């Protein structure tokens, strides 16, 4: 098999890149190790930045998002049993975010790719990337129990942290920056209408809690728990009781309970691999960087990567210049590190560490109070949350 751009991974990054390349007249083939049902049902992020929303619309993938997604114009911060709303449009000149699950984004992009785009092979496991530093890199893969080779002009690794793409980088070239946090998120899906119409981020001395949603009838909630926690250690009643405690306010706000349909634990870490390019191999999304979920940046960073790369590939096709391709890693990493900084700030401001001192607690309260009392501090949070410029 031959193509212009070989894409490993049919998550939102790989699927959106294929869509953008198709609209630019550039051939691609997408290889995905899992089956379609798995890709369309794995639970991941649910907050789309303004720039991500705009890109999906421009790519022709926004119709169902606009019909079913939930636009949010702010978030609520809770601390000391008090509530403070951060007004996104008022602080950013009109920007907002959209609650629309990653599973739904993938469904939309898969449907478009199968209808209009190039080959999308499910059950195609990438085994290795060869010749990344040459003119014709190759992806060795297994499909239907047979090994095959996809010859490309460029390879893009959208295959996540555990994929093969990053392994093709020479050890002497790679630099890794990472931090592991001593806590995790116990997340639940519950068949109950959200108890608030916007996301609620709560700092409590017992731990962080987040109220989110997947739809007007399905709530998504999280509790800070020790790293390594087994979700089954918590009964449903214990989860609801702890959520009620951490969300408690002085004005008597109530959390509505409902049947819990899913429990899972999400580890918390920060990770960046530099550079994001080696020869004709490019990394995008979780293959290159991971953020703790507090800042809602993971999916949106992946979108930023592939928008930058699609623009660079189209520029080369139109002009013959590799200038934007050569700048890909540096361009993406500027945005990546701002997102890492914001996610780290949000995480450390809202999560009490296991070894936290009273001094640390007072600093967290002071940081939250500053956001609640200063337009400049609120604007900084709102601009970061709704999204850094793409590219």
Coordinates of C-alpha atoms in Angstrom, one line a residue:
X1 CA 0.0 0.0 0.0
X2 CA 1.1 3.6 -0.7
X3 CA -0.2 6.9 0.4
X4 CA 1.0 10.5 1.0
X5 CA 0.3 10.6 4.8
X6 CA 0.2 7.4 6.9
X7 CA -1.8 8.1 10.2
X8 CA -1.4 5.7 13.1
X9 CA -4.5 5.9 15.4
X10 CA -8.2 6.7 14.8
X11 CA -8.8 8.8 17.9
X12 CA -9.9 12.4 17.5
X13 CA -6.4 13.5 16.4
X14 CA -5.9 11.0 13.7
X15 CA -9.5 11.2 12.4
X16 CA -9.5 15.0 12.3
X17 CA -6.1 15.1 10.6
X18 CA -7.5 12.7 7.9
X19 CA -10.5 15.0 7.5
X20 CA -8.4 18.1 7.2
X21 CA -6.1 16.5 4.7
X22 CA -9.0 15.2 2.6
X23 CA -10.4 18.7 2.3
X24 CA -6.9 20.0 1.3
X25 CA -6.6 17.3 -1.4
X26 CA -3.9 15.3 0.3
X27 CA -4.2 11.5 0.4
X28 CA -4.0 9.6 3.7
X29 CA -4.6 6.1 5.2
X30 CA -5.6 5.7 8.8
X31 CA -4.6 2.5 10.7
X32 CA -6.4 1.8 14.0
X33 CA -5.6 -1.3 16.1
X34 CA -9.0 -1.5 17.8
X35 CA -12.4 -2.2 16.2
X36 CA -14.9 0.6 15.3
X37 CA -17.2 -0.2 18.3
X38 CA -14.3 0.3 20.7
X39 CA -13.2 3.6 19.3
X40 CA -16.8 4.9 19.3
X41 CA -17.5 4.0 22.9
X42 CA -14.2 4.6 24.9
X43 CA -15.0 7.3 27.4
X44 CA -12.6 10.2 27.4
X45 CA -12.7 14.0 27.4
X46 CA -15.9 16.0 27.1
X47 CA -15.0 19.7 27.0
X48 CA -14.3 21.3 23.6
X49 CA -12.5 24.7 23.5
X50 CA -13.8 27.5 21.3
X51 CA -11.0 26.8 18.7
X52 CA -11.9 23.1 18.6
X53 CA -15.5 23.9 18.1
X54 CA -14.7 26.2 15.2
X55 CA -12.4 23.7 13.6
X56 CA -15.0 20.9 13.7
X57 CA -17.6 23.2 12.1
X58 CA -15.2 24.3 9.4
X59 CA -14.3 20.7 8.7
X60 CA -18.0 19.8 8.2
X61 CA -18.2 17.8 11.4
X62 CA -20.2 20.2 13.5
X63 CA -23.8 19.5 12.7
X64 CA -24.6 17.0 15.4
X65 CA -22.3 18.8 17.9
X66 CA -24.3 22.0 17.4
X67 CA -27.6 20.1 17.7
X68 CA -26.7 18.0 20.8
X69 CA -23.7 19.7 22.4
X70 CA -24.1 21.9 25.5
X71 CA -22.6 25.4 25.2
X72 CA -21.1 26.6 28.5
X73 CA -20.4 30.2 29.1
X74 CA -18.6 29.7 32.4
X75 CA -17.5 27.4 35.3
X76 CA -18.1 27.6 39.0
X77 CA -15.3 27.5 41.6
X78 CA -16.3 26.4 45.1
X79 CA -14.1 26.8 48.2
X80 CA -14.8 27.6 51.8
X81 CA -18.5 26.6 51.1
X82 CA -18.8 29.6 48.8
X83 CA -19.5 29.8 45.1
X84 CA -17.8 32.0 42.4
X85 CA -18.7 31.9 38.7
X86 CA -16.1 32.7 36.1
X87 CA -17.9 34.3 33.1
X88 CA -16.1 33.2 29.9
X89 CA -17.7 35.5 27.3
X90 CA -17.5 38.5 29.6
X91 CA -13.8 38.0 30.2
X92 CA -12.7 36.8 26.8
X93 CA -14.7 38.9 24.3
X94 CA -17.3 36.2 23.6
X95 CA -15.5 32.8 23.8
X96 CA -17.1 29.8 25.4
X97 CA -16.7 26.0 25.5
X98 CA -18.9 23.1 24.4
X99 CA -19.7 19.9 26.4
X100 CA -19.7 17.2 23.7
X101 CA -18.1 13.8 24.5
X102 CA -15.0 12.6 22.6
X103 CA -16.9 9.5 21.7
X104 CA -19.4 11.6 19.8
X105 CA -16.6 13.5 18.0
X106 CA -15.1 10.2 16.9
X107 CA -18.5 8.9 15.7
X108 CA -19.0 12.0 13.6
X109 CA -15.5 11.9 12.1
X110 CA -15.6 8.2 11.4
X111 CA -18.8 8.6 9.5
X112 CA -17.4 11.4 7.4
X113 CA -14.1 9.4 6.7
X114 CA -16.0 6.3 5.6
X115 CA -18.3 8.3 3.4
X116 CA -15.9 10.7 1.8
X117 CA -12.3 10.2 2.9
X118 CA -9.4 7.8 2.3
X119 CA -9.0 4.3 3.7
X120 CA -9.7 3.8 7.4
X121 CA -8.6 0.3 8.5
X122 CA -9.9 -0.9 11.9
X123 CA -8.1 -3.9 13.5
X124 CA -4.9 -2.8 11.8
X125 CA -2.1 -2.9 14.4
X126 CA 0.9 -0.8 13.7
X127 CA 4.1 -2.8 14.6
X128 CA 6.8 -0.3 13.8
X129 CA 7.8 2.8 11.9
X130 CA 10.9 2.3 9.7
X131 CA 12.9 4.8 7.7
X132 CA 11.6 8.0 9.4
X133 CA 14.8 9.8 8.5
X134 CA 14.6 8.9 4.8
X135 CA 12.5 10.0 1.9
X136 CA 9.9 7.1 2.1
X137 CA 9.1 6.1 5.7
X138 CA 7.1 2.9 6.1
X139 CA 4.6 1.6 8.6
X140 CA 4.7 -2.1 9.3
X141 CA 1.3 -3.3 10.4
X142 CA -0.8 -6.4 11.0
X143 CA -4.4 -6.6 9.5
X144 CA -6.6 -9.6 9.3
X145 CA -3.7 -11.7 10.7
X146 CA -1.4 -10.7 7.9
X147 CA 1.5 -8.4 8.0
X148 CA 1.7 -5.6 5.4
X149 CA 3.6 -2.4 4.8
X150 CA 2.2 1.1 4.2
X151 CA 4.7 3.3 2.3
X152 CA 4.3 7.0 2.9
X153 CA 5.8 10.4 2.3
X154 CA 5.0 11.3 5.9
X155 CA 4.0 9.3 9.0
X156 CA 1.9 10.8 11.8
X157 CA 1.8 9.1 15.2
X158 CA -1.6 9.7 16.8
X159 CA -1.4 6.4 18.6
X160 CA -1.3 7.6 22.2
X161 CA 1.3 7.2 25.0
X162 CA 1.7 3.4 24.5
X163 CA 1.9 3.5 20.7
X164 CA 4.9 2.6 18.5
X165 CA 5.4 6.0 16.9
X166 CA 7.4 7.6 19.7
X167 CA 9.6 4.5 19.9
X168 CA 10.9 5.3 16.4
X169 CA 12.7 8.4 17.8
X170 CA 16.4 7.9 18.4
X171 CA 17.1 7.9 22.2
X172 CA 19.8 10.6 21.6
X173 CA 17.2 12.9 20.2
X174 CA 14.4 12.4 22.7
X175 CA 13.9 14.5 25.8
X176 CA 11.2 13.6 28.3
X177 CA 9.6 15.9 30.9
X178 CA 7.1 14.4 33.3
X179 CA 5.5 14.6 36.7
X180 CA 3.3 12.0 38.5
X181 CA 0.8 13.2 41.0
X182 CA 0.0 11.4 44.3
X183 CA -3.7 11.3 43.6
X184 CA -6.2 10.2 41.0
X185 CA -9.8 10.8 40.0
X186 CA -12.6 8.4 40.8
X187 CA -15.1 9.1 38.0
X188 CA -18.7 8.0 37.6
X189 CA -21.4 8.2 35.0
X190 CA -24.9 8.5 36.5
X191 CA -28.4 8.5 35.0
X192 CA -29.5 11.7 36.6
X193 CA -29.8 15.3 35.3
X194 CA -26.9 17.5 36.2
X195 CA -27.4 19.3 39.5
X196 CA -25.9 22.5 38.0
X197 CA -26.0 23.9 34.5
X198 CA -22.3 24.5 34.3
X199 CA -19.2 22.6 35.5
X200 CA -18.4 23.0 39.2
X201 CA -14.8 22.7 40.4
X202 CA -14.7 22.3 44.2
X203 CA -11.7 22.5 46.5
X204 CA -12.4 20.9 49.9
X205 CA -10.0 19.9 52.7
X206 CA -11.1 16.2 52.1
X207 CA -10.2 16.5 48.4
X208 CA -11.2 17.9 45.1
X209 CA -14.5 17.2 43.4
X210 CA -15.8 18.0 39.9
X211 CA -19.4 18.1 38.7
X212 CA -19.7 17.7 34.9
X213 CA -22.2 16.2 32.5
X214 CA -22.5 14.2 29.2
X215 CA -26.1 15.3 28.4
X216 CA -29.1 16.9 30.0
X217 CA -29.9 13.5 31.6
X218 CA -26.5 12.1 32.3
X219 CA -24.1 13.4 34.9
X220 CA -20.3 12.9 35.0
X221 CA -18.7 13.4 38.4
X222 CA -15.3 13.0 39.9
X223 CA -13.7 12.6 43.3
X224 CA -10.0 13.1 44.2
X225 CA -8.7 9.7 45.6
X226 CA -5.3 8.4 46.4
X227 CA -3.2 7.2 43.4
X228 CA -3.7 3.4 42.9
X229 CA -7.3 3.4 44.2
X230 CA -9.5 0.6 43.0
X231 CA -12.9 2.0 41.9
X232 CA -14.7 -1.0 43.4
X233 CA -13.5 -0.1 46.8
X234 CA -16.2 2.6 46.8
X235 CA -19.9 1.7 47.1
X236 CA -22.4 3.9 45.3
X237 CA -23.7 5.3 48.5
X238 CA -20.2 6.2 49.7
X239 CA -19.5 8.0 46.4
X240 CA -22.7 10.1 46.6
X241 CA -22.1 10.9 50.3
X242 CA -18.6 12.1 49.7
X243 CA -19.6 14.1 46.7
X244 CA -22.4 15.8 48.7
X245 CA -19.8 16.6 51.4
X246 CA -17.3 18.2 49.1
X247 CA -19.8 20.2 47.1
X248 CA -21.6 21.6 50.2
X249 CA -22.3 25.3 50.2
X250 CA -23.5 27.8 52.7
X251 CA -26.6 28.6 50.6
X252 CA -28.0 25.0 50.8
X253 CA -27.3 23.9 47.2
X254 CA -28.2 20.2 46.8
X255 CA -26.7 17.4 44.7
X256 CA -29.2 15.1 43.1
X257 CA -28.5 11.4 43.2
X258 CA -29.2 8.7 40.5
X259 CA -28.1 5.2 39.4
X260 CA -24.4 4.9 38.8
X261 CA -23.7 3.2 35.5
X262 CA -20.0 3.3 35.3
X263 CA -17.0 3.8 37.7
X264 CA -13.3 4.2 36.7
X265 CA -10.1 5.7 38.1
X266 CA -8.0 8.1 36.1
X267 CA -4.4 8.6 37.1
X268 CA -2.9 12.1 37.1
X269 CA 0.3 13.0 35.3
X270 CA 2.0 15.5 33.1
X271 CA 4.2 14.4 30.3
X272 CA 5.9 16.1 27.3
X273 CA 8.2 14.5 24.7
X274 CA 10.5 16.8 22.8
X275 CA 10.8 17.1 19.9
X276 CA 7.5 16.2 18.2
X277 CA 9.2 15.5 14.8
X278 CA 11.9 13.2 13.7
X279 CA 12.6 13.3 9.9
X280 CA 9.3 12.5 8.2
X281 CA 7.6 11.2 11.4
X282 CA 5.4 13.6 13.4
X283 CA 3.8 13.0 16.8
X284 CA 0.4 14.4 17.7
X285 CA -1.8 14.2 20.8
X286 CA -1.1 11.8 23.6
X287 CA 1.8 10.3 21.7
X288 CA 3.7 13.6 22.5
X289 CA 2.1 15.0 25.6
X290 CA -0.3 14.3 28.5
X291 CA -1.9 16.7 30.9
X292 CA -3.8 16.1 34.1
X293 CA -7.5 16.4 33.2
X294 CA -8.2 19.3 35.5
X295 CA -7.7 21.9 32.8
X296 CA -9.7 20.0 30.1
X297 CA -6.8 20.3 27.6
X298 CA -6.0 16.8 26.4
X299 CA -8.3 16.5 23.4
X300 CA -7.9 20.2 22.6
X301 CA -4.1 20.0 22.5
X302 CA -4.4 17.1 20.0
X303 CA -6.7 19.2 17.8
X304 CA -4.1 22.0 17.9
X305 CA -1.4 19.6 16.8
X306 CA -3.2 18.3 13.8
X307 CA -4.5 21.7 12.7
X308 CA -0.9 22.9 12.7
X309 CA 0.3 19.9 10.8
X310 CA -2.5 19.9 8.2
X311 CA -1.8 23.6 7.6
X312 CA 1.9 22.8 7.1
X313 CA 1.3 19.9 4.7
X314 CA -1.1 22.0 2.7
X315 CA 1.4 24.8 2.5
X316 CA 4.1 22.5 1.2
X317 CA 1.7 21.0 -1.4
X318 CA 0.7 24.5 -2.6
X319 CA 4.1 26.2 -2.5
X320 CA 6.8 23.5 -2.3
X321 CA 8.1 25.1 0.9
X322 CA 8.8 22.9 3.9
X323 CA 9.1 26.0 6.2
X324 CA 5.9 25.3 8.2
X325 CA 6.8 21.6 8.5
X326 CA 10.2 22.4 9.8
X327 CA 8.6 24.6 12.4
X328 CA 6.0 22.0 13.5
X329 CA 7.5 20.9 16.7
X330 CA 8.4 24.4 18.0
X331 CA 5.0 25.7 17.0
X332 CA 3.1 23.0 18.8
X333 CA 5.3 23.0 21.9
X334 CA 4.7 26.6 22.6
X335 CA 1.0 25.8 23.0
X336 CA 1.7 22.5 24.7
X337 CA 3.7 24.1 27.5
X338 CA 1.1 26.8 28.1
X339 CA -1.5 24.1 28.5
X340 CA 0.8 22.1 30.8
X341 CA 1.3 25.2 32.9
X342 CA -2.4 25.9 33.1
X343 CA -3.3 22.3 33.9
X344 CA -0.6 22.1 36.6
X345 CA -1.9 25.4 38.1
X346 CA -5.5 24.2 38.2
X347 CA -4.5 20.8 39.6
X348 CA -2.3 22.2 42.4
X349 CA -4.7 24.9 43.3
X350 CA -7.7 22.5 43.7
X351 CA -6.2 19.3 45.0
X352 CA -4.9 19.0 48.6
X353 CA -1.7 16.9 48.5
X354 CA -1.4 13.9 50.9
X355 CA 1.5 15.7 52.7
X356 CA -0.1 19.2 52.5
X357 CA 0.5 21.6 55.4
X358 CA -1.8 24.2 56.8
X359 CA 0.4 26.7 54.9
X360 CA -0.3 24.9 51.6
X361 CA -4.0 25.0 52.3
X362 CA -4.0 28.7 52.9
X363 CA -2.1 29.3 49.7
X364 CA -4.7 27.3 47.7
X365 CA -7.5 29.4 49.3
X366 CA -5.6 32.6 48.5
X367 CA -5.2 31.6 44.9
X368 CA -8.9 30.9 44.6
X369 CA -9.8 34.1 46.4
X370 CA -7.6 36.1 44.0
X371 CA -9.5 34.7 41.0
X372 CA -12.8 35.5 42.7
X373 CA -11.8 39.1 43.4
X374 CA -9.6 40.2 40.5
X375 CA -10.8 40.6 36.9
X376 CA -7.3 40.2 35.7
X377 CA -6.9 36.8 37.4
X378 CA -10.3 35.7 36.3
X379 CA -9.5 36.7 32.7
X380 CA -6.3 34.7 32.8
X381 CA -8.2 31.6 33.8
X382 CA -11.0 32.2 31.3
X383 CA -8.6 32.8 28.4
X384 CA -6.7 29.6 29.2
X385 CA -9.8 27.5 29.7
X386 CA -11.5 28.5 26.5
X387 CA -8.3 27.9 24.6
X388 CA -5.0 29.1 23.5
X389 CA -4.6 30.1 19.8
X390 CA -4.3 27.2 17.4
X391 CA -1.0 27.0 15.5

